[in-house]
Amino acid sequence: MTVYSLYVFDRTGTCLYYTEWNRKKHSDIARDEEFKLMYGMIYSIKSFVNRISPTDLKDGFLNFKTNRYKLNFYETASGMKFIMTTDLTVGNIRDVLHQIYSNIYLEYVVRNPLCELGQPISSELFHTKLDEYVRGLPIFPTRIS
Amino acid sequence: MGIFSVYIINKAGGLIYQYDHISQRPEAEKTFSYPLELVLKLVDDKIVVAFGERDGIKVGHTLLAVNGISLEGRYLQTDGQDAMEIIAAPENYPINLKFGRTRLTTNERIMLASMFHSLFAIGSQLSPEHHSSGIEVLETDGFKLQCYQTMTGIKFIVIADPKQTGVEVLLRKMYEVYSDFALKNPFYSLDMPIRCDLFDTNLQQVIETSERQGIGNV
């Protein structure tokens, strides 16, 4: 089990935060271009899922898998999007993404008077707390292969 | 429960086959008195609920029938009257309205198929690991979509219940049916829509068997 990367987007599509742990491949496009592509893909998947669905959905899109990785998606009521890419052995980590939002983002960014909302997060405290939390997860590998 | 629908997309992203197996679209019928509690608006010439969820009527549902007469777009099927005008007039109340999820038109299905074709490609481009394929399974709380791409680039897509098992096997079987009854048909031209009765019946058979077995495993 391993965690590759985490993307945090706000409701307008700005990438507030990006970090990676054991990511092996970096796409050949620039970082900010990659954020745009990721947000665009998620936006399209959401619309696609809502239209192709035979029934009414509550949460909508949850995750997708390819033969190499799994992309997990969580959206808050305010439209913030948390996207975590992991390997295929990881199960449902919706609650992990929710914990990142409620225990780390709210605690160290929203309640921090120096952090401006809607701007990329530069807080060192947020970064260390997040890193600590993700490294402590059971889905995070103890030794990096 | 079961398999909802099946799509086959050619290597260029064009929809060449589509089949709805079970369609259990939610519908809600209710008699209203004046004034109407719902806010309705016109979207693409269809009457859509914009505000006021109640009794199984959800935002985004379209108006399907007025007093038991089905609608065609925003007009009554019988005499072509505008349903918006009927709803606006107080003398027509109490009125019976039926709402439900919109049935996809063929054009919309073609558009969704090509949309998935590009999402599939983007999914592999954004991969954090080397040599990743495109999207194979996509899960939501209401259904899961499973996709199998053959060596020649044809995509078989099954939309099924999240708890349905054995979809992987069904996709391989569908490929078998495709090669046996579409490709070996001398009147079938490659990458064109599949119109062949033998293909239809065999595909349905494969779907039904896999559905029964899949439920048995749950």
CSV table of C-alpha atoms in Angstrom, one decimal:
chain,number,residue,atom,x,y,z
A,1,MET,CA,0.0,0.0,0.0
A,2,THR,CA,1.2,3.4,-0.7
A,3,VAL,CA,0.1,7.0,-1.1
A,4,TYR,CA,1.3,8.9,-4.2
A,5,SER,CA,0.0,12.5,-4.0
A,6,LEU,CA,-2.7,14.8,-2.7
A,7,TYR,CA,-4.3,17.7,-4.5
A,8,VAL,CA,-6.6,20.3,-2.8
A,9,PHE,CA,-8.7,22.5,-5.0
A,10,ASP,CA,-11.1,25.3,-4.0
A,11,ARG,CA,-14.5,25.8,-5.5
A,12,THR,CA,-13.2,28.0,-8.3
A,13,GLY,CA,-10.6,25.5,-9.5
A,14,THR,CA,-7.5,27.1,-7.9
A,15,CYS,CA,-5.0,24.5,-6.6
A,16,LEU,CA,-4.6,25.4,-3.0
A,17,TYR,CA,-2.2,22.7,-2.1
A,18,TYR,CA,-0.2,19.9,-3.7
A,19,THR,CA,2.1,17.5,-2.1
A,20,GLU,CA,3.5,14.1,-3.0
A,21,TRP,CA,5.0,11.1,-1.2
A,22,ASN,CA,6.0,8.2,-3.3
A,23,ARG,CA,5.1,9.4,-6.7
A,24,LYS,CA,7.2,7.6,-9.4
A,25,LYS,CA,6.2,9.3,-12.6
A,26,HIS,CA,5.9,13.1,-13.2
A,27,SER,CA,4.0,14.1,-16.3
A,28,ASP,CA,5.9,15.9,-18.9
A,29,ILE,CA,3.8,19.1,-18.5
A,30,ALA,CA,4.4,22.0,-16.1
A,31,ARG,CA,3.1,21.7,-12.6
A,32,ASP,CA,0.3,24.4,-12.9
A,33,GLU,CA,-0.8,22.9,-16.2
A,34,GLU,CA,-1.1,19.5,-14.5
A,35,PHE,CA,-3.3,21.1,-11.8
A,36,LYS,CA,-5.6,22.5,-14.5
A,37,LEU,CA,-5.8,19.2,-16.3
A,38,MET,CA,-6.6,17.4,-13.0
A,39,TYR,CA,-9.3,19.9,-12.1
A,40,GLY,CA,-10.7,19.7,-15.6
A,41,MET,CA,-10.8,16.0,-15.5
A,42,ILE,CA,-12.6,15.9,-12.1
A,43,TYR,CA,-15.1,18.5,-13.2
A,44,SER,CA,-15.9,16.5,-16.4
A,45,ILE,CA,-16.2,13.2,-14.5
A,46,LYS,CA,-18.6,14.8,-12.1
A,47,SER,CA,-20.8,16.1,-14.9
A,48,PHE,CA,-20.4,12.8,-16.9
A,49,VAL,CA,-21.4,10.7,-13.8
A,50,ASN,CA,-24.5,12.8,-13.1
A,51,ARG,CA,-25.7,12.5,-16.6
A,52,ILE,CA,-25.1,8.9,-17.3
A,53,SER,CA,-26.4,7.7,-13.9
A,54,PRO,CA,-29.6,5.7,-14.1
A,55,THR,CA,-30.6,6.8,-10.6
A,56,ASP,CA,-30.4,10.0,-8.5
A,57,LEU,CA,-27.0,10.2,-6.7
A,58,LYS,CA,-26.2,11.5,-3.3
A,59,ASP,CA,-22.4,11.8,-3.2
A,60,GLY,CA,-21.8,11.2,-6.9
A,61,PHE,CA,-18.3,10.3,-8.0
A,62,LEU,CA,-16.2,8.5,-5.4
A,63,ASN,CA,-13.1,7.0,-7.1
A,64,PHE,CA,-11.6,5.5,-10.2
A,65,LYS,CA,-9.0,2.8,-10.8
A,66,THR,CA,-6.7,2.2,-13.7
A,67,ASN,CA,-4.4,-0.8,-13.8
A,68,ARG,CA,-1.7,1.1,-11.9
A,69,TYR,CA,-3.3,3.5,-9.5
A,70,LYS,CA,-6.5,4.6,-7.8
A,71,LEU,CA,-7.8,8.2,-7.5
A,72,ASN,CA,-9.9,9.0,-4.5
A,73,PHE,CA,-12.2,12.0,-4.5
A,74,TYR,CA,-14.0,13.9,-1.7
A,75,GLU,CA,-15.9,17.1,-2.0
A,76,THR,CA,-17.1,19.2,0.9
A,77,ALA,CA,-20.4,21.0,1.0
A,78,SER,CA,-18.5,24.3,0.2
A,79,GLY,CA,-17.2,22.8,-3.0
A,80,MET,CA,-13.6,22.2,-1.9
A,81,LYS,CA,-12.1,19.1,-3.5
A,82,PHE,CA,-9.6,16.7,-2.0
A,83,ILE,CA,-8.0,14.2,-4.4
A,84,MET,CA,-5.6,11.5,-3.2
A,85,THR,CA,-3.9,9.1,-5.5
A,86,THR,CA,-2.9,5.8,-4.0
A,87,ASP,CA,-2.1,2.3,-5.3
A,88,LEU,CA,-4.7,-0.3,-6.0
A,89,THR,CA,-4.7,-2.2,-2.7
A,90,VAL,CA,-6.1,0.8,-0.8
A,91,GLY,CA,-9.8,0.5,0.1
A,92,ASN,CA,-12.3,3.3,0.8
A,93,ILE,CA,-10.4,6.3,2.2
A,94,ARG,CA,-13.3,8.8,2.1
A,95,ASP,CA,-13.0,9.2,5.8
A,96,VAL,CA,-9.3,9.9,5.6
A,97,LEU,CA,-9.9,12.7,3.2
A,98,HIS,CA,-12.7,14.0,5.4
A,99,GLN,CA,-10.3,13.9,8.4
A,100,ILE,CA,-7.7,15.9,6.4
A,101,TYR,CA,-10.4,18.5,5.8
A,102,SER,CA,-11.9,18.7,9.3
A,103,ASN,CA,-8.9,18.1,11.5
A,104,ILE,CA,-6.1,19.6,9.5
A,105,TYR,CA,-7.4,22.1,6.9
A,106,LEU,CA,-10.0,23.7,9.2
A,107,GLU,CA,-7.8,23.6,12.2
A,108,TYR,CA,-4.6,25.0,10.7
A,109,VAL,CA,-5.7,27.0,7.7
A,110,VAL,CA,-9.2,28.3,8.3
A,111,ARG,CA,-8.5,29.1,12.0
A,112,ASN,CA,-5.1,30.7,11.2
A,113,PRO,CA,-5.6,34.4,10.8
A,114,LEU,CA,-2.4,34.7,8.7
A,115,CYS,CA,-3.8,32.3,6.0
A,116,GLU,CA,-5.8,34.0,3.3
A,117,LEU,CA,-8.6,31.8,2.1
A,118,GLY,CA,-8.8,31.1,-1.6
A,119,GLN,CA,-5.0,31.5,-1.9
A,120,PRO,CA,-2.5,28.7,-2.2
A,121,ILE,CA,-1.6,27.4,1.3
A,122,SER,CA,1.9,28.3,2.3
A,123,SER,CA,1.6,27.5,6.1
A,124,GLU,CA,4.5,25.4,7.4
A,125,LEU,CA,2.3,24.2,10.3
A,126,PHE,CA,-0.3,22.8,7.9
A,127,HIS,CA,2.4,21.1,5.9
A,128,THR,CA,4.0,19.4,8.9
A,129,LYS,CA,0.6,18.3,10.4
A,130,LEU,CA,-0.6,16.9,7.1
A,131,ASP,CA,2.7,15.1,6.5
A,132,GLU,CA,2.6,13.6,10.0
A,133,TYR,CA,-1.0,12.5,9.6
A,134,VAL,CA,-0.5,10.8,6.2
A,135,ARG,CA,2.7,9.1,7.3
A,136,GLY,CA,0.9,7.7,10.3
A,137,LEU,CA,-1.9,6.1,8.2
A,138,PRO,CA,-2.0,2.4,7.9
A,139,ILE,CA,-2.1,2.7,4.1
A,140,PHE,CA,1.2,4.5,4.2
A,141,PRO,CA,4.2,2.1,3.7
A,142,THR,CA,6.6,1.8,6.6
A,143,ARG,CA,9.6,1.4,4.4
A,144,ILE,CA,9.8,3.0,1.0
A,145,SER,CA,10.6,0.5,-1.7
B,1,MET,CA,-29.5,-4.5,-8.6
B,2,GLY,CA,-27.9,-5.8,-11.8
B,3,ILE,CA,-26.6,-4.5,-15.0
B,4,PHE,CA,-28.0,-1.1,-16.1
B,5,SER,CA,-26.6,-0.5,-19.5
B,6,VAL,CA,-23.8,-1.4,-22.0
B,7,TYR,CA,-21.9,0.9,-24.4
B,8,ILE,CA,-19.4,0.0,-27.1
B,9,ILE,CA,-17.1,2.7,-28.3
B,10,ASN,CA,-14.8,2.5,-31.4
B,11,LYS,CA,-11.2,3.5,-31.4
B,12,ALA,CA,-12.0,7.1,-32.5
B,13,GLY,CA,-14.4,7.7,-29.6
B,14,GLY,CA,-17.6,7.1,-31.6
B,15,LEU,CA,-20.5,5.2,-30.1
B,16,ILE,CA,-21.2,2.1,-32.1
B,17,TYR,CA,-23.6,0.2,-29.8
B,18,GLN,CA,-25.7,0.9,-26.8
B,19,TYR,CA,-28.2,-1.2,-24.9
B,20,ASP,CA,-30.3,-0.4,-21.8
B,21,HIS,CA,-30.8,-3.6,-19.8
B,22,ILE,CA,-32.7,-2.4,-16.8
B,23,SER,CA,-34.1,1.1,-16.6
B,24,GLN,CA,-35.5,1.9,-13.2
B,25,ARG,CA,-35.6,5.6,-13.5
B,26,PRO,CA,-37.1,7.2,-10.4
B,27,GLU,CA,-40.5,8.8,-11.1
B,28,ALA,CA,-42.8,10.7,-8.8
B,29,GLU,CA,-46.4,11.7,-9.4
B,30,LYS,CA,-48.3,14.2,-7.3
B,31,THR,CA,-51.5,16.3,-7.5
B,32,PHE,CA,-50.9,20.0,-6.8
B,33,SER,CA,-53.2,22.8,-5.9
B,34,TYR,CA,-52.7,26.5,-6.8
B,35,PRO,CA,-50.1,28.0,-6.3
B,36,LEU,CA,-47.5,25.5,-7.3
B,37,GLU,CA,-44.8,25.1,-4.6
B,38,LEU,CA,-42.1,24.1,-7.1
B,39,VAL,CA,-40.0,26.5,-9.2
B,40,LEU,CA,-39.7,25.2,-12.7
B,41,LYS,CA,-37.4,26.5,-15.5
B,42,LEU,CA,-36.8,25.7,-19.1
B,43,VAL,CA,-33.5,23.9,-19.9
B,44,ASP,CA,-32.9,22.8,-23.5
B,45,ASP,CA,-36.7,23.0,-24.2
B,46,LYS,CA,-37.5,20.7,-21.3
B,47,ILE,CA,-39.2,21.7,-18.0
B,48,VAL,CA,-36.9,21.1,-15.1
B,49,VAL,CA,-37.4,21.5,-11.4
B,50,ALA,CA,-35.1,24.3,-10.2
B,51,PHE,CA,-36.2,24.6,-6.5
B,52,GLY,CA,-38.4,22.8,-4.0
B,53,GLU,CA,-37.5,19.2,-3.4
B,54,ARG,CA,-40.4,17.2,-2.0
B,55,ASP,CA,-42.1,13.8,-2.0
B,56,GLY,CA,-39.4,12.2,-4.2
B,57,ILE,CA,-39.3,15.1,-6.7
B,58,LYS,CA,-35.7,16.3,-6.9
B,59,VAL,CA,-34.0,19.3,-8.3
B,60,GLY,CA,-33.0,18.4,-11.8
B,61,HIS,CA,-36.0,16.1,-12.6
B,62,THR,CA,-37.9,16.9,-15.7
B,63,LEU,CA,-41.7,17.2,-16.1
B,64,LEU,CA,-42.8,14.0,-17.9
B,65,ALA,CA,-46.6,14.2,-17.9
B,66,VAL,CA,-49.5,16.6,-17.1
B,67,ASN,CA,-52.8,15.0,-16.0
B,68,GLY,CA,-51.6,11.7,-17.3
B,69,ILE,CA,-50.8,13.1,-20.8
B,70,SER,CA,-47.1,12.6,-21.7
B,71,LEU,CA,-45.0,15.5,-22.8
B,72,GLU,CA,-42.8,15.9,-25.8
B,73,GLY,CA,-40.2,18.4,-24.7
B,74,ARG,CA,-42.4,21.2,-23.2
B,75,TYR,CA,-45.5,20.4,-25.3
B,76,LEU,CA,-48.3,17.9,-24.7
B,77,GLN,CA,-48.1,14.9,-26.9
B,78,THR,CA,-51.9,15.0,-27.8
B,79,ASP,CA,-52.6,18.6,-29.0
B,80,GLY,CA,-49.2,20.3,-28.7
B,81,GLN,CA,-50.2,22.7,-26.0
B,82,ASP,CA,-47.4,24.4,-24.0
B,83,ALA,CA,-47.2,22.8,-20.6
B,84,MET,CA,-45.7,26.0,-19.1
B,85,GLU,CA,-48.9,27.8,-19.9
B,86,ILE,CA,-51.1,25.1,-18.5
B,87,ILE,CA,-49.2,25.2,-15.2
B,88,ALA,CA,-49.3,29.0,-15.1
B,89,ALA,CA,-53.1,29.2,-15.4
B,90,PRO,CA,-55.0,28.9,-12.0
B,91,GLU,CA,-58.1,27.5,-13.5
B,92,ASN,CA,-56.3,24.2,-14.4
B,93,TYR,CA,-55.8,23.4,-10.7
B,94,PRO,CA,-55.8,20.9,-9.1
B,95,ILE,CA,-53.3,19.4,-11.5
B,96,ASN,CA,-51.5,16.1,-11.6
B,97,LEU,CA,-47.8,16.3,-12.5
B,98,LYS,CA,-45.4,13.5,-13.1
B,99,PHE,CA,-41.7,14.2,-12.6
B,100,GLY,CA,-38.7,11.9,-13.2
B,101,ARG,CA,-35.1,11.7,-14.4
B,102,THR,CA,-34.7,12.6,-18.0
B,103,ARG,CA,-34.3,9.8,-20.5
B,104,LEU,CA,-31.0,10.2,-22.4
B,105,THR,CA,-31.4,10.9,-26.1
B,106,THR,CA,-29.3,9.2,-28.7
B,107,ASN,CA,-27.3,12.4,-29.3
B,108,GLU,CA,-26.6,12.7,-25.5
B,109,ARG,CA,-25.4,9.1,-25.4
B,110,ILE,CA,-23.0,9.7,-28.3
B,111,MET,CA,-21.7,12.8,-26.6
B,112,LEU,CA,-21.2,11.0,-23.3
B,113,ALA,CA,-19.4,8.1,-25.0
B,114,SER,CA,-16.9,10.5,-26.6
B,115,MET,CA,-16.6,12.3,-23.3
B,116,PHE,CA,-15.6,9.0,-21.6
B,117,HIS,CA,-13.1,8.4,-24.4
B,118,SER,CA,-11.2,11.5,-23.5
B,119,LEU,CA,-11.5,11.0,-19.8
B,120,PHE,CA,-9.9,7.6,-20.3
B,121,ALA,CA,-6.9,9.2,-22.0
B,122,ILE,CA,-6.5,11.9,-19.4
B,123,GLY,CA,-6.7,9.3,-16.6
B,124,SER,CA,-3.6,7.6,-17.9
B,125,GLN,CA,-1.8,10.9,-18.6
B,126,LEU,CA,-2.2,12.0,-15.0
B,127,SER,CA,-0.9,8.8,-13.5
B,128,PRO,CA,1.7,8.9,-10.7
B,129,GLU,CA,3.0,5.5,-11.8
B,130,HIS,CA,4.6,4.5,-15.1
B,131,HIS,CA,2.8,2.6,-17.9
B,132,SER,CA,-0.7,3.2,-16.6
B,133,SER,CA,-3.8,2.3,-18.6
B,134,GLY,CA,-6.9,4.5,-18.7
B,135,ILE,CA,-9.8,4.4,-16.4
B,136,GLU,CA,-10.9,0.7,-15.8
B,137,VAL,CA,-13.4,1.1,-12.9
B,138,LEU,CA,-15.2,4.2,-11.9
B,139,GLU,CA,-17.3,4.1,-8.7
B,140,THR,CA,-20.1,6.3,-7.5
B,141,ASP,CA,-22.6,5.8,-4.7
B,142,GLY,CA,-25.3,4.8,-7.2
B,143,PHE,CA,-23.5,2.7,-9.8
B,144,LYS,CA,-20.1,1.5,-11.0
B,145,LEU,CA,-18.8,1.8,-14.5
B,146,GLN,CA,-16.4,-0.8,-15.7
B,147,CYS,CA,-14.4,-0.5,-19.0
B,148,TYR,CA,-12.3,-2.9,-21.0
B,149,GLN,CA,-10.2,-1.7,-23.8
B,150,THR,CA,-9.1,-4.3,-26.4
B,151,MET,CA,-5.8,-4.4,-28.2
B,152,THR,CA,-7.4,-2.7,-31.2
B,153,GLY,CA,-8.7,0.2,-29.1
B,154,ILE,CA,-12.4,-0.7,-28.9
B,155,LYS,CA,-13.9,0.0,-25.5
B,156,PHE,CA,-16.6,-2.1,-23.9
B,157,ILE,CA,-18.3,-0.3,-21.0
B,158,VAL,CA,-20.8,-1.8,-18.5
B,159,ILE,CA,-22.7,0.3,-16.1
B,160,ALA,CA,-23.8,-1.9,-13.2
B,161,ASP,CA,-24.9,-1.9,-9.6
B,162,PRO,CA,-22.0,-1.1,-7.2
B,163,LYS,CA,-22.5,-4.6,-5.6
B,164,GLN,CA,-22.6,-6.5,-8.9
B,165,THR,CA,-19.7,-9.0,-9.3
B,166,GLY,CA,-18.3,-10.7,-12.4
B,167,VAL,CA,-18.4,-7.6,-14.6
B,168,GLU,CA,-14.9,-8.3,-15.6
B,169,VAL,CA,-15.9,-11.7,-17.1
B,170,LEU,CA,-18.9,-10.1,-18.7
B,171,LEU,CA,-16.7,-7.6,-20.6
B,172,ARG,CA,-14.5,-10.4,-22.0
B,173,LYS,CA,-17.7,-12.3,-23.0
B,174,MET,CA,-19.0,-9.2,-24.7
B,175,TYR,CA,-15.8,-9.0,-26.7
B,176,GLU,CA,-16.2,-12.6,-27.7
B,177,VAL,CA,-19.8,-11.9,-28.9
B,178,TYR,CA,-18.6,-8.9,-30.8
B,179,SER,CA,-15.9,-10.8,-32.6
B,180,ASP,CA,-18.3,-13.7,-33.4
B,181,PHE,CA,-21.4,-11.9,-34.5
B,182,ALA,CA,-20.2,-8.4,-35.6
B,183,LEU,CA,-16.7,-8.9,-37.0
B,184,LYS,CA,-17.5,-12.2,-38.7
B,185,ASN,CA,-20.6,-10.7,-40.3
B,186,PRO,CA,-19.8,-10.0,-43.9
B,187,PHE,CA,-22.2,-7.0,-44.0
B,188,TYR,CA,-20.6,-5.3,-41.0
B,189,SER,CA,-18.1,-2.6,-41.7
B,190,LEU,CA,-15.4,-1.8,-39.1
B,191,ASP,CA,-16.0,1.1,-36.7
B,192,MET,CA,-19.6,1.6,-37.8
B,193,PRO,CA,-22.7,1.2,-35.6
B,194,ILE,CA,-23.6,-2.5,-35.1
B,195,ARG,CA,-27.0,-3.4,-36.4
B,196,CYS,CA,-27.3,-7.1,-36.3
B,197,ASP,CA,-30.1,-9.2,-34.7
B,198,LEU,CA,-27.8,-12.2,-33.9
B,199,PHE,CA,-25.5,-9.8,-32.1
B,200,ASP,CA,-28.4,-8.3,-30.1
B,201,THR,CA,-29.8,-11.6,-28.9
B,202,ASN,CA,-26.4,-13.1,-28.0
B,203,LEU,CA,-25.4,-10.0,-26.1
B,204,GLN,CA,-28.6,-10.0,-24.1
B,205,GLN,CA,-28.1,-13.7,-23.3
B,206,VAL,CA,-24.6,-13.0,-22.0
B,207,ILE,CA,-25.7,-10.1,-19.9
B,208,GLU,CA,-28.6,-12.1,-18.4
B,209,THR,CA,-26.4,-15.1,-17.4
B,210,SER,CA,-23.7,-12.9,-15.9
B,211,GLU,CA,-26.4,-11.0,-14.0
B,212,ARG,CA,-27.8,-14.1,-12.4
B,213,GLN,CA,-24.3,-15.5,-11.5
B,214,GLY,CA,-23.1,-12.1,-10.2
B,215,ILE,CA,-26.1,-11.8,-7.8
B,216,GLY,CA,-25.5,-15.4,-6.7
B,217,ASN,CA,-22.0,-14.5,-5.6
B,218,VAL,CA,-23.0,-11.5,-3.5
